[in-house]
Amino acid sequence: MASRTSSPLVHPDTDDLDLFKIMSALTDETRLTIVVTLSVSPGLACSGFTQDVTASVLTRHFRVLREAGLIRQHDVGTRRFNTLRKEDLDQRFPGLLDLVLKESVGRVEPYVNTECA
C-alpha cells in the first residue's frame, strides 16, 4: 500500500536533538498529553488520539513533536503510527523524558478511548 505522504517523514538524528526545541514542544498541553499517552500506549495511530481538536491541528502537533525529536512516526498503508524516542532521548539527555513524565502527573492525563494499534 502507498504511503500517506509523497515526501518522507524527517526525524532529527540523535546527535541533532536540541533541548530547547524539545522543551518548547512540550510547553503545549495537547503535545504534552500526546507524549504522556504514548508513554503508556506506545505505537498508537494518529487516529487514536483526541477528537477535541481538528485533524489539521492534531497533525501540526504531531509534526512539532516529530521535528523536535520526541516521537518517531511511520506509515503503514493509510495509517500513521507514533512512538516515543525514549532511547534516543535518554542517550542525548539522560533522564529528561522520565522527568517530564514524572512532572506531568496531575497536570495532564493520557487520552482514554484511544484506538490501539
CSV table of N, CA and C in Angstrom, one decimal:
chain,number,residue,atom,x,y,z
A,1,MET,N,0.8,-1.2,0.0
A,1,MET,CA,0.0,0.0,0.0
A,1,MET,C,0.9,1.2,0.0
A,2,ALA,N,0.4,2.3,-0.6
A,2,ALA,CA,1.2,3.5,-0.7
A,2,ALA,C,1.2,4.2,0.6
A,3,SER,N,2.2,5.1,0.8
A,3,SER,CA,2.4,5.9,2.0
A,3,SER,C,1.3,7.0,2.0
A,4,ARG,N,1.1,7.6,3.1
A,4,ARG,CA,0.1,8.7,3.2
A,4,ARG,C,0.7,9.9,2.6
A,5,THR,N,2.0,10.1,2.6
A,5,THR,CA,2.6,11.3,2.0
A,5,THR,C,3.5,11.0,0.9
A,6,SER,N,3.7,12.0,0.0
A,6,SER,CA,4.7,11.8,-1.1
A,6,SER,C,6.1,12.1,-0.6
A,7,SER,N,6.3,12.8,0.4
A,7,SER,CA,7.6,13.2,0.9
A,7,SER,C,7.9,12.4,2.2
A,8,PRO,N,9.1,12.0,2.4
A,8,PRO,CA,9.4,11.2,3.6
A,8,PRO,C,9.3,12.0,4.8
A,9,LEU,N,9.0,11.3,5.9
A,9,LEU,CA,9.0,11.9,7.2
A,9,LEU,C,10.4,12.2,7.7
A,10,VAL,N,10.7,13.4,8.2
A,10,VAL,CA,12.0,13.7,8.6
A,10,VAL,C,12.1,13.7,10.2
A,11,HIS,N,13.1,12.9,10.7
A,11,HIS,CA,13.3,12.8,12.1
A,11,HIS,C,14.7,13.2,12.3
A,12,PRO,N,15.0,14.1,13.3
A,12,PRO,CA,16.4,14.5,13.6
A,12,PRO,C,17.2,13.4,14.1
A,13,ASP,N,18.5,13.3,13.8
A,13,ASP,CA,19.4,12.3,14.3
A,13,ASP,C,19.5,12.6,15.8
A,14,THR,N,19.9,11.5,16.5
A,14,THR,CA,20.0,11.7,18.0
A,14,THR,C,21.0,12.8,18.4
A,15,ASP,N,22.1,12.9,17.7
A,15,ASP,CA,23.1,13.9,18.0
A,15,ASP,C,22.6,15.3,17.7
A,16,ASP,N,21.5,15.4,16.9
A,16,ASP,CA,21.0,16.7,16.5
A,16,ASP,C,19.8,17.2,17.4
A,17,LEU,N,19.4,16.3,18.3
A,17,LEU,CA,18.3,16.7,19.2
A,17,LEU,C,18.7,18.0,20.0
A,18,ASP,N,17.8,18.9,20.0
A,18,ASP,CA,18.0,20.2,20.7
A,18,ASP,C,17.1,20.4,21.9
A,19,LEU,N,17.7,20.6,23.0
A,19,LEU,CA,17.0,20.6,24.3
A,19,LEU,C,15.9,21.7,24.3
A,20,PHE,N,16.3,22.9,23.7
A,20,PHE,CA,15.3,24.0,23.7
A,20,PHE,C,14.1,23.7,22.7
A,21,LYS,N,14.3,23.0,21.6
A,21,LYS,CA,13.2,22.6,20.7
A,21,LYS,C,12.3,21.6,21.4
A,22,ILE,N,13.0,20.7,22.1
A,22,ILE,CA,12.2,19.7,22.9
A,22,ILE,C,11.3,20.3,24.0
A,23,MET,N,11.9,21.2,24.8
A,23,MET,CA,11.2,21.8,25.8
A,23,MET,C,10.1,22.8,25.3
A,24,SER,N,10.4,23.4,24.2
A,24,SER,CA,9.4,24.3,23.5
A,24,SER,C,8.2,23.5,23.1
A,25,ALA,N,8.5,22.3,22.5
A,25,ALA,CA,7.4,21.4,22.0
A,25,ALA,C,6.5,21.0,23.2
A,26,LEU,N,7.1,20.8,24.3
A,26,LEU,CA,6.4,20.2,25.5
A,26,LEU,C,5.6,21.3,26.3
A,27,THR,N,5.7,22.6,25.9
A,27,THR,CA,5.0,23.6,26.6
A,27,THR,C,3.5,23.6,26.3
A,28,ASP,N,3.2,23.0,25.2
A,28,ASP,CA,1.7,22.9,24.8
A,28,ASP,C,1.1,21.7,25.5
A,29,GLU,N,0.0,21.9,26.1
A,29,GLU,CA,-0.7,20.9,26.8
A,29,GLU,C,-1.2,19.7,26.0
A,30,THR,N,-1.6,20.0,24.7
A,30,THR,CA,-2.0,18.9,23.8
A,30,THR,C,-0.8,18.0,23.5
A,31,ARG,N,0.3,18.7,23.2
A,31,ARG,CA,1.5,17.9,22.8
A,31,ARG,C,2.0,17.1,24.0
A,32,LEU,N,2.0,17.7,25.2
A,32,LEU,CA,2.4,17.0,26.4
A,32,LEU,C,1.5,15.8,26.7
A,33,THR,N,0.3,16.0,26.5
A,33,THR,CA,-0.7,14.9,26.6
A,33,THR,C,-0.4,13.7,25.6
A,34,ILE,N,-0.1,14.1,24.4
A,34,ILE,CA,0.3,13.1,23.4
A,34,ILE,C,1.5,12.3,23.9
A,35,VAL,N,2.5,13.0,24.4
A,35,VAL,CA,3.7,12.3,24.9
A,35,VAL,C,3.4,11.4,26.1
A,36,VAL,N,2.6,11.9,27.0
A,36,VAL,CA,2.2,11.0,28.1
A,36,VAL,C,1.4,9.8,27.7
A,37,THR,N,0.5,10.0,26.7
A,37,THR,CA,-0.3,8.9,26.2
A,37,THR,C,0.6,7.9,25.5
A,38,LEU,N,1.6,8.3,24.7
A,38,LEU,CA,2.5,7.4,24.1
A,38,LEU,C,3.4,6.7,25.1
A,39,SER,N,3.6,7.3,26.2
A,39,SER,CA,4.4,6.6,27.2
A,39,SER,C,3.7,5.4,27.8
A,40,VAL,N,2.4,5.4,27.9
A,40,VAL,CA,1.6,4.3,28.4
A,40,VAL,C,1.0,3.4,27.3
A,41,SER,N,0.9,3.9,26.1
A,41,SER,CA,0.3,3.2,25.0
A,41,SER,C,1.2,3.4,23.7
A,42,PRO,N,2.4,2.8,23.7
A,42,PRO,CA,3.2,3.1,22.5
A,42,PRO,C,2.7,2.5,21.2
A,43,GLY,N,3.0,3.1,20.1
A,43,GLY,CA,2.6,2.6,18.8
A,43,GLY,C,1.2,3.0,18.4
A,44,LEU,N,0.6,4.0,19.0
A,44,LEU,CA,-0.8,4.4,18.6
A,44,LEU,C,-0.8,5.1,17.2
A,45,ALA,N,-1.8,4.8,16.5
A,45,ALA,CA,-2.0,5.6,15.2
A,45,ALA,C,-2.6,7.0,15.6
A,46,CYS,N,-2.3,7.9,14.7
A,46,CYS,CA,-2.8,9.3,14.9
A,46,CYS,C,-4.3,9.3,15.1
A,47,SER,N,-5.0,8.4,14.4
A,47,SER,CA,-6.5,8.4,14.5
A,47,SER,C,-6.9,8.0,15.9
A,48,GLY,N,-6.0,7.5,16.8
A,48,GLY,CA,-6.4,7.0,18.1
A,48,GLY,C,-6.4,8.1,19.1
A,49,PHE,N,-6.1,9.3,18.8
A,49,PHE,CA,-6.0,10.4,19.7
A,49,PHE,C,-7.2,11.3,19.7
A,50,THR,N,-7.3,12.2,20.6
A,50,THR,CA,-8.4,13.0,20.9
A,50,THR,C,-9.1,13.6,19.6
A,51,GLN,N,-10.3,13.8,19.7
A,51,GLN,CA,-11.1,14.5,18.6
A,51,GLN,C,-11.5,15.9,19.1
A,52,ASP,N,-10.8,16.3,20.2
A,52,ASP,CA,-11.1,17.7,20.8
A,52,ASP,C,-10.6,18.8,19.8
A,53,VAL,N,-9.7,18.4,19.0
A,53,VAL,CA,-9.2,19.4,18.0
A,53,VAL,C,-9.4,18.8,16.6
A,54,THR,N,-9.3,19.7,15.6
A,54,THR,CA,-9.4,19.3,14.2
A,54,THR,C,-8.2,18.4,13.8
A,55,ALA,N,-8.4,17.6,12.8
A,55,ALA,CA,-7.4,16.8,12.3
A,55,ALA,C,-6.2,17.6,11.9
A,56,SER,N,-6.4,18.7,11.3
A,56,SER,CA,-5.2,19.5,10.8
A,56,SER,C,-4.4,20.1,12.0
A,57,VAL,N,-5.1,20.4,13.1
A,57,VAL,CA,-4.4,20.9,14.3
A,57,VAL,C,-3.6,19.8,14.9
A,58,LEU,N,-4.3,18.6,15.0
A,58,LEU,CA,-3.6,17.5,15.6
A,58,LEU,C,-2.4,17.1,14.7
A,59,THR,N,-2.5,17.2,13.4
A,59,THR,CA,-1.4,16.9,12.5
A,59,THR,C,-0.2,17.8,12.8
A,60,ARG,N,-0.5,19.1,13.0
A,60,ARG,CA,0.6,20.1,13.4
A,60,ARG,C,1.2,19.7,14.7
A,61,HIS,N,0.5,19.3,15.7
A,61,HIS,CA,1.1,18.9,17.0
A,61,HIS,C,2.0,17.7,16.8
A,62,PHE,N,1.6,16.8,16.0
A,62,PHE,CA,2.5,15.6,15.7
A,62,PHE,C,3.7,16.0,15.0
A,63,ARG,N,3.6,17.0,14.0
A,63,ARG,CA,4.8,17.4,13.3
A,63,ARG,C,5.8,18.1,14.2
A,64,VAL,N,5.3,19.0,15.1
A,64,VAL,CA,6.1,19.7,16.1
A,64,VAL,C,6.9,18.7,16.9
A,65,LEU,N,6.2,17.7,17.4
A,65,LEU,CA,6.8,16.6,18.3
A,65,LEU,C,7.8,15.8,17.5
A,66,ARG,N,7.5,15.5,16.2
A,66,ARG,CA,8.4,14.7,15.4
A,66,ARG,C,9.7,15.6,15.1
A,67,GLU,N,9.5,16.8,14.7
A,67,GLU,CA,10.7,17.6,14.3
A,67,GLU,C,11.5,18.0,15.5
A,68,ALA,N,10.9,18.0,16.7
A,68,ALA,CA,11.7,18.2,17.9
A,68,ALA,C,12.5,17.0,18.3
A,69,GLY,N,12.1,15.8,17.8
A,69,GLY,CA,12.8,14.6,18.1
A,69,GLY,C,12.1,13.8,19.2
A,70,LEU,N,10.9,14.2,19.7
A,70,LEU,CA,10.3,13.5,20.8
A,70,LEU,C,9.6,12.2,20.3
A,71,ILE,N,9.1,12.2,19.1
A,71,ILE,CA,8.4,11.0,18.6
A,71,ILE,C,9.0,10.5,17.3
A,72,ARG,N,8.7,9.3,16.9
A,72,ARG,CA,9.0,8.7,15.6
A,72,ARG,C,7.7,8.3,15.0
A,73,GLN,N,7.5,8.7,13.8
A,73,GLN,CA,6.3,8.3,13.1
A,73,GLN,C,6.7,7.4,11.9
A,74,HIS,N,5.8,6.5,11.6
A,74,HIS,CA,6.0,5.7,10.4
A,74,HIS,C,4.6,5.3,9.8
A,75,ASP,N,4.5,5.2,8.5
A,75,ASP,CA,3.3,5.0,7.8
A,75,ASP,C,3.1,3.5,7.5
A,76,VAL,N,1.9,3.0,7.7
A,76,VAL,CA,1.6,1.7,7.3
A,76,VAL,C,0.2,1.8,6.5
A,77,GLY,N,0.3,1.7,5.2
A,77,GLY,CA,-0.9,2.0,4.4
A,77,GLY,C,-1.3,3.4,4.6
A,78,THR,N,-2.5,3.6,5.0
A,78,THR,CA,-3.1,5.0,5.2
A,78,THR,C,-3.0,5.4,6.7
A,79,ARG,N,-2.4,4.6,7.5
A,79,ARG,CA,-2.3,5.0,8.9
A,79,ARG,C,-0.9,5.4,9.3
A,80,ARG,N,-0.8,6.3,10.2
A,80,ARG,CA,0.5,6.8,10.7
A,80,ARG,C,0.6,6.5,12.2
A,81,PHE,N,1.6,5.7,12.5
A,81,PHE,CA,1.9,5.2,13.9
A,81,PHE,C,2.9,6.0,14.5
A,82,ASN,N,2.8,6.2,15.9
A,82,ASN,CA,3.7,7.0,16.7
A,82,ASN,C,4.3,6.3,17.8
A,83,THR,N,5.6,6.5,18.1
A,83,THR,CA,6.3,6.0,19.2
A,83,THR,C,7.2,7.1,19.8
A,84,LEU,N,7.4,7.0,21.1
A,84,LEU,CA,8.3,7.9,21.7
A,84,LEU,C,9.7,7.5,21.4
A,85,ARG,N,10.6,8.5,21.3
A,85,ARG,CA,12.0,8.2,21.0
A,85,ARG,C,12.8,8.1,22.3
A,86,LYS,N,12.3,7.3,23.3
A,86,LYS,CA,12.9,7.2,24.6
A,86,LYS,C,14.4,6.9,24.6
A,87,GLU,N,14.8,5.9,23.8
A,87,GLU,CA,16.2,5.5,23.8
A,87,GLU,C,17.1,6.6,23.3
A,88,ASP,N,16.6,7.3,22.2
A,88,ASP,CA,17.4,8.4,21.7
A,88,ASP,C,17.5,9.6,22.6
A,89,LEU,N,16.3,9.9,23.3
A,89,LEU,CA,16.3,11.0,24.2
A,89,LEU,C,17.2,10.7,25.4
A,90,ASP,N,17.1,9.4,25.9
A,90,ASP,CA,17.9,9.0,27.1
A,90,ASP,C,19.4,9.1,26.7
A,91,GLN,N,19.7,8.7,25.5
A,91,GLN,CA,21.2,8.8,25.1
A,91,GLN,C,21.7,10.2,25.0
A,92,ARG,N,20.8,11.1,24.5
A,92,ARG,CA,21.3,12.5,24.3
A,92,ARG,C,21.1,13.3,25.6
A,93,PHE,N,20.0,13.1,26.3
A,93,PHE,CA,19.7,13.9,27.6
A,93,PHE,C,19.2,12.9,28.6
A,94,PRO,N,20.1,12.2,29.3
A,94,PRO,CA,19.7,11.1,30.2
A,94,PRO,C,18.7,11.6,31.3
A,95,GLY,N,17.6,10.9,31.4
A,95,GLY,CA,16.6,11.2,32.4
A,95,GLY,C,15.6,12.2,32.1
A,96,LEU,N,15.8,12.9,31.0
A,96,LEU,CA,14.9,14.1,30.7
A,96,LEU,C,13.5,13.6,30.5
A,97,LEU,N,13.2,12.6,29.7
A,97,LEU,CA,11.9,12.1,29.4
A,97,LEU,C,11.2,11.6,30.7
A,98,ASP,N,12.0,10.9,31.5
A,98,ASP,CA,11.5,10.4,32.8
A,98,ASP,C,11.0,11.5,33.7
A,99,LEU,N,11.8,12.6,33.7
A,99,LEU,CA,11.5,13.8,34.5
A,99,LEU,C,10.2,14.5,34.0
A,100,VAL,N,10.1,14.6,32.7
A,100,VAL,CA,9.0,15.2,32.0
A,100,VAL,C,7.7,14.4,32.4
A,101,LEU,N,7.8,13.1,32.3
A,101,LEU,CA,6.6,12.2,32.6
A,101,LEU,C,6.3,12.3,34.1
A,102,LYS,N,7.3,12.3,34.9
A,102,LYS,CA,7.0,12.5,36.4
A,102,LYS,C,6.4,13.8,36.7
A,103,GLU,N,6.9,14.9,36.1
A,103,GLU,CA,6.3,16.2,36.4
A,103,GLU,C,4.9,16.4,35.8
A,104,SER,N,4.6,15.6,34.8
A,104,SER,CA,3.3,15.8,34.1
A,104,SER,C,2.1,15.1,34.9
A,105,VAL,N,2.5,14.3,36.0
A,105,VAL,CA,1.4,13.7,36.8
A,105,VAL,C,0.6,14.8,37.5
A,106,GLY,N,-0.7,14.7,37.3
A,106,GLY,CA,-1.6,15.7,37.9
A,106,GLY,C,-1.8,17.0,37.0
A,107,ARG,N,-0.9,17.1,36.0
A,107,ARG,CA,-1.1,18.2,35.1
A,107,ARG,C,-1.9,17.8,33.8
A,108,VAL,N,-1.5,16.6,33.3
A,108,VAL,CA,-2.3,16.1,32.2
A,108,VAL,C,-2.5,14.6,32.4
A,109,GLU,N,-3.5,14.1,31.8
A,109,GLU,CA,-3.9,12.7,31.8
A,109,GLU,C,-3.7,12.1,30.4
A,110,PRO,N,-3.3,10.8,30.3
A,110,PRO,CA,-3.3,10.2,29.0
A,110,PRO,C,-4.7,10.2,28.4
A,111,TYR,N,-4.8,10.3,27.1
A,111,TYR,CA,-6.0,10.2,26.4
A,111,TYR,C,-6.6,8.8,26.7
A,112,VAL,N,-7.9,8.8,26.9
A,112,VAL,CA,-8.7,7.5,27.0
A,112,VAL,C,-9.4,7.2,25.8
A,113,ASN,N,-9.9,6.0,25.7
A,113,ASN,CA,-10.6,5.5,24.5
A,113,ASN,C,-9.8,5.7,23.2
A,114,THR,N,-8.5,5.5,23.4
A,114,THR,CA,-7.6,5.6,22.2
A,114,THR,C,-7.7,4.3,21.4
A,115,GLU,N,-7.5,4.4,20.2
A,115,GLU,CA,-7.6,3.2,19.3
A,115,GLU,C,-6.2,2.6,19.3
A,116,CYS,N,-6.1,1.4,19.8
A,116,CYS,CA,-4.8,0.7,19.9
A,116,CYS,C,-4.4,0.2,18.6
A,117,ALA,N,-3.1,0.2,18.3
A,117,ALA,CA,-2.5,-0.2,17.1
A,117,ALA,C,-2.5,-1.8,17.0
